[in-house]
């Protein structure tokens, strides 16, 4: 995607590190009028950026909003492919829906679709996901790994490891735990959900669409009454405002790293990390599938990421999909 004039102006203001940037120099170097520069500055101000105008010197950037604009994310980005193409929306029905369309149109590996708000966010089994404006991270990453559809079934677990690593790197006092197969819990409450969908032929993955929803800056009153006792946010757990752009960039860095490891060496190379971060293994759980509900001890996962359940009679069942409840 081409960089807009407004984003190019913002990049130059951010790069100035608090020094004044001449409006006339901006106009000359970008080939536009001073009036056009002024209009873009007004738009940036409406988006929450704060400026001072220094006489005979220009504009000084004095305040930056906690936004997920491409320019903000790129400030922290340290990847080769992931996040190098960003589709950013103020409001979107679902980033997952847009990702399906872009993937079919040939969007490159690592493209991300991110929204400040989702009106129809969803999790596994078409469950609704609350995605209020400006509070969380609601994004989908288009990943094109050279793996078979059978191998790709464990990719959600790879994503969970990457997100956990990113959170732990930025917030040392926060300890996320992975609940098989797709949730991250902090102190027993859900803060992150992962939804991986696949576009594939019989023996070829065309694209994996990795939806990640993270409760980042919600306070207690932001959660609806029906989930307030089971949901939390990184802000509540870390005790500080979360820089969402920095977290997105860090997740992309780890996800690119672990995707390469997954493609080259398979899930077995990541399995030990997943087990160390899991709050499922070693716990008595209740499993609900389409056909039945049963209990047992979560005794491990296979090298393909399939959950193993030891029942009370000592028999072991393999769980490919289902909802689990830690008892």
CSV table of C-alpha atoms in Angstrom, one decimal:
chain,number,residue,atom,x,y,z
A,1,UNK,CA,0.0,0.0,0.0
A,2,UNK,CA,1.2,3.5,-0.9
A,3,UNK,CA,2.0,5.9,2.0
A,4,UNK,CA,-0.6,8.7,2.1
A,5,UNK,CA,0.5,12.4,2.2
A,6,UNK,CA,-0.8,12.6,5.8
A,7,UNK,CA,1.2,9.6,7.0
A,8,UNK,CA,4.3,10.9,5.2
A,9,UNK,CA,3.9,14.2,7.1
A,10,UNK,CA,3.4,12.3,10.4
A,11,UNK,CA,6.5,10.2,9.7
A,12,UNK,CA,8.7,13.3,9.3
A,13,UNK,CA,7.2,14.9,12.5
A,14,UNK,CA,7.9,11.7,14.5
A,15,UNK,CA,11.4,11.5,13.1
A,16,UNK,CA,12.1,15.0,14.2
A,17,UNK,CA,12.1,13.9,17.9
A,18,UNK,CA,10.5,17.0,19.3
A,19,UNK,CA,12.3,19.5,17.0
A,20,UNK,CA,10.4,21.9,14.8
A,21,UNK,CA,9.6,20.9,11.2
A,22,UNK,CA,9.1,23.7,8.8
A,23,UNK,CA,5.7,23.8,7.0
A,24,UNK,CA,7.3,25.4,4.0
A,25,UNK,CA,10.0,22.7,3.8
A,26,UNK,CA,7.3,20.0,4.0
A,27,UNK,CA,5.4,21.7,1.2
A,28,UNK,CA,8.4,22.0,-1.0
A,29,UNK,CA,9.7,18.5,-0.5
A,30,UNK,CA,6.3,16.9,-1.0
A,31,UNK,CA,5.3,19.1,-3.9
A,32,UNK,CA,2.2,20.5,-2.4
A,33,UNK,CA,1.0,23.9,-1.1
A,34,UNK,CA,1.3,25.2,2.4
A,35,UNK,CA,-2.5,25.1,2.6
A,36,UNK,CA,-2.5,21.4,1.8
A,37,UNK,CA,0.1,20.8,4.6
A,38,UNK,CA,-2.1,22.8,7.0
A,39,UNK,CA,-5.2,20.8,6.1
A,40,UNK,CA,-3.3,17.5,6.8
A,41,UNK,CA,-2.1,18.9,10.1
A,42,UNK,CA,-5.8,19.7,11.0
A,43,UNK,CA,-6.7,16.1,10.2
A,44,UNK,CA,-3.9,14.8,12.4
A,45,UNK,CA,-5.1,17.0,15.2
A,46,UNK,CA,-8.6,15.6,14.8
A,47,UNK,CA,-7.0,12.1,15.2
A,48,UNK,CA,-5.5,13.0,18.5
A,49,UNK,CA,-2.0,14.3,17.6
A,50,UNK,CA,-1.0,17.4,19.5
A,51,UNK,CA,1.2,20.2,18.0
A,52,UNK,CA,2.8,23.5,18.9
A,53,UNK,CA,3.5,26.1,16.2
A,54,UNK,CA,6.8,27.8,16.8
A,55,UNK,CA,7.1,31.1,15.0
A,56,UNK,CA,9.5,31.1,12.0
A,57,UNK,CA,10.4,27.4,12.8
A,58,UNK,CA,7.3,25.3,12.1
A,59,UNK,CA,5.4,22.5,13.8
A,60,UNK,CA,6.5,20.6,16.9
A,61,UNK,CA,4.8,17.3,17.7
A,62,UNK,CA,3.9,17.3,21.5
A,63,UNK,CA,1.5,14.5,21.9
A,64,UNK,CA,0.8,11.1,20.2
A,65,UNK,CA,-2.5,9.1,20.5
A,66,UNK,CA,-2.5,5.4,21.4
A,67,UNK,CA,-3.6,4.4,17.9
A,68,UNK,CA,-3.0,1.5,15.6
A,69,UNK,CA,-2.3,3.4,12.5
A,70,UNK,CA,0.3,2.0,10.1
A,71,UNK,CA,2.7,4.8,10.9
A,72,UNK,CA,2.5,4.1,14.6
A,73,UNK,CA,3.0,0.3,14.2
A,74,UNK,CA,5.9,0.9,11.8
A,75,UNK,CA,7.8,2.9,14.5
A,76,UNK,CA,8.2,-0.4,16.5
A,77,UNK,CA,8.4,-2.9,13.6
A,78,UNK,CA,11.4,-5.2,13.4
A,79,UNK,CA,10.3,-7.8,10.8
A,80,UNK,CA,11.2,-8.9,7.3
A,81,UNK,CA,7.7,-9.6,6.0
A,82,UNK,CA,5.0,-9.4,8.7
A,83,UNK,CA,3.3,-6.1,9.0
A,84,UNK,CA,5.0,-4.6,5.9
A,85,UNK,CA,1.5,-4.2,4.4
A,86,UNK,CA,-1.1,-2.9,6.8
A,87,UNK,CA,-4.8,-2.3,6.2
A,88,UNK,CA,-6.1,-0.1,9.0
A,89,UNK,CA,-9.7,0.7,9.6
A,90,UNK,CA,-11.4,2.9,12.2
A,91,UNK,CA,-14.5,0.7,12.2
A,92,UNK,CA,-14.8,-2.7,10.5
A,93,UNK,CA,-17.4,-5.5,10.8
A,94,UNK,CA,-14.7,-8.2,11.1
A,95,UNK,CA,-11.0,-8.2,10.2
A,96,UNK,CA,-11.3,-11.9,9.5
A,97,UNK,CA,-13.9,-11.2,6.7
A,98,UNK,CA,-11.7,-8.7,5.0
A,99,UNK,CA,-8.7,-11.0,5.3
A,100,UNK,CA,-10.5,-13.7,3.4
A,101,UNK,CA,-11.1,-11.4,0.5
A,102,UNK,CA,-7.6,-9.9,0.5
A,103,UNK,CA,-6.0,-13.4,0.7
A,104,UNK,CA,-8.1,-14.5,-2.3
A,105,UNK,CA,-6.9,-11.4,-4.2
A,106,UNK,CA,-3.2,-12.4,-3.5
A,107,UNK,CA,-2.3,-10.3,-0.5
A,108,UNK,CA,1.3,-11.1,0.4
A,109,UNK,CA,2.5,-13.2,3.4
A,110,UNK,CA,2.5,-11.1,6.6
A,111,UNK,CA,-0.3,-8.7,5.5
A,112,UNK,CA,-2.3,-7.5,8.5
A,113,UNK,CA,-5.8,-6.2,8.7
A,114,UNK,CA,-6.4,-4.2,11.9
A,115,UNK,CA,-9.4,-2.2,13.2
A,116,UNK,CA,-9.9,0.2,16.1
A,117,UNK,CA,-13.4,-1.3,16.4
A,118,UNK,CA,-15.2,-4.4,15.2
A,119,UNK,CA,-19.0,-4.4,15.0
A,120,UNK,CA,-19.2,-8.2,14.3
A,121,UNK,CA,-16.0,-9.6,15.9
A,122,UNK,CA,-16.2,-13.4,16.3
A,123,UNK,CA,-14.3,-16.2,18.0
A,124,UNK,CA,-14.4,-19.9,17.5
A,125,UNK,CA,-17.7,-21.5,16.7
A,126,UNK,CA,-19.1,-18.1,15.6
A,127,UNK,CA,-19.2,-16.8,19.1
A,128,UNK,CA,-19.4,-13.0,19.4
A,129,UNK,CA,-16.2,-11.2,20.6
A,130,UNK,CA,-16.6,-7.7,22.2
A,131,UNK,CA,-14.4,-5.3,20.2
A,132,UNK,CA,-15.0,-1.8,21.5
A,133,UNK,CA,-13.3,1.2,19.9
A,134,UNK,CA,-9.8,2.0,20.8
A,135,UNK,CA,-9.5,-0.4,23.7
A,136,UNK,CA,-8.1,-3.6,22.2
A,137,UNK,CA,-6.2,-5.2,19.4
A,138,UNK,CA,-8.4,-6.6,16.8
A,139,UNK,CA,-6.4,-7.9,13.9
A,140,UNK,CA,-6.0,-10.7,11.3
A,141,UNK,CA,-2.7,-11.7,9.8
A,142,UNK,CA,-2.5,-13.4,6.4
A,143,UNK,CA,0.2,-16.1,6.7
A,144,UNK,CA,1.3,-18.2,3.7
A,145,UNK,CA,3.4,-21.1,5.2
A,146,UNK,CA,4.8,-23.9,3.0
A,147,UNK,CA,3.0,-26.7,4.9
A,148,UNK,CA,0.3,-29.2,4.3
A,149,UNK,CA,-3.3,-28.7,5.6
A,150,UNK,CA,-2.7,-31.5,8.1
A,151,UNK,CA,0.4,-29.7,9.5
A,152,UNK,CA,-1.4,-26.4,9.6
A,153,UNK,CA,-3.9,-27.7,12.1
A,154,UNK,CA,-1.5,-27.0,15.0
A,155,UNK,CA,-0.7,-23.4,13.9
A,156,UNK,CA,-3.1,-21.8,16.4
A,157,UNK,CA,-0.8,-23.2,19.1
A,158,UNK,CA,2.2,-21.6,17.4
A,159,UNK,CA,0.4,-18.2,17.5
A,160,UNK,CA,-0.5,-18.6,21.2
A,161,UNK,CA,3.3,-19.0,22.0
A,162,UNK,CA,4.2,-15.9,19.9
A,163,UNK,CA,1.5,-13.7,21.6
A,164,UNK,CA,2.5,-15.0,25.0
A,165,UNK,CA,6.2,-14.2,24.4
A,166,UNK,CA,5.3,-10.7,23.2
A,167,UNK,CA,3.3,-9.9,26.2
A,168,UNK,CA,5.9,-11.3,28.6
A,169,UNK,CA,8.6,-9.3,26.9
A,170,UNK,CA,6.8,-5.9,27.2
A,171,UNK,CA,5.1,-6.5,30.6
A,172,UNK,CA,7.5,-8.3,33.0
A,173,UNK,CA,4.9,-8.7,35.8
A,174,UNK,CA,2.2,-10.2,33.6
A,175,UNK,CA,2.2,-14.0,33.2
A,176,UNK,CA,-0.2,-15.2,30.5
A,177,UNK,CA,-1.1,-18.9,30.4
A,178,UNK,CA,-2.3,-20.8,27.3
A,179,UNK,CA,-5.6,-22.6,27.6
A,180,UNK,CA,-5.8,-25.2,24.8
A,181,UNK,CA,-6.3,-24.6,22.0
A,182,UNK,CA,-6.8,-20.8,21.5
A,183,UNK,CA,-7.1,-18.7,24.6
A,184,UNK,CA,-4.7,-16.8,26.8
A,185,UNK,CA,-5.6,-16.4,30.5
A,186,UNK,CA,-4.2,-14.1,33.1
A,187,UNK,CA,-4.9,-15.1,36.7
A,188,UNK,CA,-7.6,-17.4,35.4
A,189,UNK,CA,-9.4,-14.7,33.3
A,190,UNK,CA,-9.4,-14.5,29.5
A,191,UNK,CA,-7.6,-11.7,27.8
A,192,UNK,CA,-6.9,-13.1,24.4
A,193,UNK,CA,-8.6,-15.2,21.8
A,194,UNK,CA,-7.1,-16.7,18.6
A,195,UNK,CA,-9.1,-17.8,15.5
A,196,UNK,CA,-7.2,-19.5,12.7
A,197,UNK,CA,-9.0,-20.2,9.4
A,198,UNK,CA,-7.6,-21.8,6.3
A,199,UNK,CA,-7.8,-21.3,2.6
A,200,UNK,CA,-6.5,-24.5,1.0
A,201,UNK,CA,-6.6,-27.1,-1.7
A,202,UNK,CA,-6.4,-30.9,-0.9
A,203,UNK,CA,-2.6,-30.9,-0.4
A,204,UNK,CA,-1.7,-27.2,-0.3
A,205,UNK,CA,-2.3,-24.3,2.1
A,206,UNK,CA,-2.9,-21.1,0.2
A,207,UNK,CA,-3.3,-19.0,3.3
A,208,UNK,CA,-3.9,-19.1,7.0
A,209,UNK,CA,-6.0,-16.3,8.4
A,210,UNK,CA,-4.9,-15.7,12.0
A,211,UNK,CA,-7.4,-13.6,13.9
A,212,UNK,CA,-6.1,-12.3,17.2
A,213,UNK,CA,-8.3,-10.4,19.7
A,214,UNK,CA,-6.6,-8.9,22.8
A,215,UNK,CA,-8.2,-7.0,25.6
A,216,UNK,CA,-5.6,-4.3,26.0
A,217,UNK,CA,-6.8,-1.1,27.6
A,218,UNK,CA,-10.2,-2.0,29.0
A,219,UNK,CA,-11.1,-1.0,32.6
A,220,UNK,CA,-13.5,-3.0,34.6
A,221,UNK,CA,-16.6,-1.0,33.6
A,222,UNK,CA,-15.8,-1.6,29.9
A,223,UNK,CA,-16.8,-5.3,30.2
A,224,UNK,CA,-20.5,-6.3,29.9
A,225,UNK,CA,-22.0,-7.8,33.0
A,226,UNK,CA,-22.2,-11.3,31.5
A,227,UNK,CA,-18.4,-11.5,31.0
A,228,UNK,CA,-17.0,-9.2,33.7
A,229,UNK,CA,-16.2,-12.1,36.0
A,230,UNK,CA,-14.3,-14.1,33.4
A,231,UNK,CA,-12.6,-11.4,31.3
A,232,UNK,CA,-9.6,-9.2,32.0
A,233,UNK,CA,-7.3,-6.8,30.1
A,234,UNK,CA,-3.6,-6.3,30.0
A,235,UNK,CA,-4.1,-2.8,31.5
A,236,UNK,CA,-5.9,-4.2,34.5
A,237,UNK,CA,-3.2,-6.9,35.0
A,238,UNK,CA,-0.1,-4.7,34.2
A,239,UNK,CA,-1.3,-1.6,36.1
A,240,UNK,CA,-0.5,0.7,33.2
A,241,UNK,CA,-1.8,1.9,29.8
A,242,UNK,CA,-0.8,-0.5,27.0
A,243,UNK,CA,0.9,0.9,23.9
A,244,UNK,CA,-1.1,-1.1,21.4
A,245,UNK,CA,1.1,-0.3,18.4
A,246,UNK,CA,4.2,-1.5,20.3
A,247,UNK,CA,2.5,-4.7,21.3
A,248,UNK,CA,1.3,-5.4,17.7
A,249,UNK,CA,4.8,-4.9,16.4
A,250,UNK,CA,6.3,-7.2,19.0
A,251,UNK,CA,3.6,-9.9,18.3
A,252,UNK,CA,4.5,-9.7,14.6
A,253,UNK,CA,8.2,-10.1,15.3
A,254,UNK,CA,7.6,-13.3,17.4
A,255,UNK,CA,5.0,-14.7,15.0
A,256,UNK,CA,7.4,-14.3,12.0
A,257,UNK,CA,10.2,-16.0,14.0
A,258,UNK,CA,8.0,-18.9,15.2
A,259,UNK,CA,6.4,-19.3,11.8
A,260,UNK,CA,9.8,-19.8,10.2
A,261,UNK,CA,10.7,-22.4,12.9
A,262,UNK,CA,7.3,-24.1,12.4
A,263,UNK,CA,7.8,-24.4,8.6
A,264,UNK,CA,11.4,-25.6,8.8
A,265,UNK,CA,11.1,-28.0,11.8
A,266,UNK,CA,7.4,-28.6,12.5
A,267,UNK,CA,5.4,-28.0,15.7
A,268,UNK,CA,7.6,-30.5,17.7
A,269,UNK,CA,10.2,-27.7,17.8
A,270,UNK,CA,7.8,-25.4,19.6
A,271,UNK,CA,5.9,-28.0,21.7
A,272,UNK,CA,8.1,-27.7,24.8
A,273,UNK,CA,7.6,-23.9,24.9
A,274,UNK,CA,3.9,-24.3,24.6
A,275,UNK,CA,3.8,-26.9,27.4
A,276,UNK,CA,5.8,-24.5,29.7
A,277,UNK,CA,3.2,-21.8,29.1
A,278,UNK,CA,0.1,-23.9,29.3
A,279,UNK,CA,-2.4,-23.8,32.1
A,280,UNK,CA,-4.1,-26.9,30.7
A,281,UNK,CA,-1.6,-29.7,31.0
A,282,UNK,CA,-1.8,-31.5,34.4
A,283,UNK,CA,-5.3,-30.2,35.1
A,284,UNK,CA,-8.6,-32.0,35.4
A,285,UNK,CA,-10.8,-30.7,32.6
A,286,UNK,CA,-14.2,-31.1,31.1
A,287,UNK,CA,-14.3,-31.5,27.3
A,288,UNK,CA,-17.4,-30.6,25.3
A,289,UNK,CA,-17.5,-31.7,21.6
A,290,UNK,CA,-20.4,-31.7,19.2
A,291,UNK,CA,-21.5,-35.2,20.2
A,292,UNK,CA,-20.6,-35.6,23.9
A,293,UNK,CA,-19.2,-34.2,27.2
A,294,UNK,CA,-16.6,-36.0,29.3
A,295,UNK,CA,-13.9,-35.4,31.9
A,296,UNK,CA,-10.3,-36.5,32.6
A,297,UNK,CA,-6.8,-35.3,33.1
A,298,UNK,CA,-5.1,-33.3,30.4
A,299,UNK,CA,-1.9,-35.3,30.2
A,300,UNK,CA,-0.1,-33.7,27.3
A,301,UNK,CA,-0.2,-32.8,23.6
A,302,UNK,CA,1.2,-34.7,20.6
A,303,UNK,CA,3.9,-33.4,18.3
A,304,UNK,CA,1.0,-32.3,16.1
A,305,UNK,CA,-0.6,-30.3,18.9
A,306,UNK,CA,-3.5,-32.7,19.6
A,307,UNK,CA,-4.6,-32.7,23.2
A,308,UNK,CA,-4.3,-36.0,25.1
A,309,UNK,CA,-6.8,-36.8,27.9
A,310,UNK,CA,-6.3,-39.5,30.4
A,311,UNK,CA,-9.6,-40.8,31.7
A,312,UNK,CA,-10.3,-42.2,35.1
A,313,UNK,CA,-10.1,-45.8,33.8
A,314,UNK,CA,-6.5,-45.1,32.5
A,315,UNK,CA,-7.5,-45.0,28.9
A,316,UNK,CA,-6.1,-42.1,26.7
A,317,UNK,CA,-8.3,-40.1,24.3
A,318,UNK,CA,-7.0,-37.7,21.7
A,319,UNK,CA,-9.0,-34.4,21.4
A,320,UNK,CA,-8.7,-32.8,18.0
A,321,UNK,CA,-11.3,-30.0,18.7
A,322,UNK,CA,-13.8,-29.0,21.4
A,323,UNK,CA,-14.3,-26.7,24.3
A,324,UNK,CA,-12.6,-27.4,27.5
A,325,UNK,CA,-13.3,-26.2,31.0
A,326,UNK,CA,-10.6,-26.4,33.7
A,327,UNK,CA,-12.2,-28.0,36.8
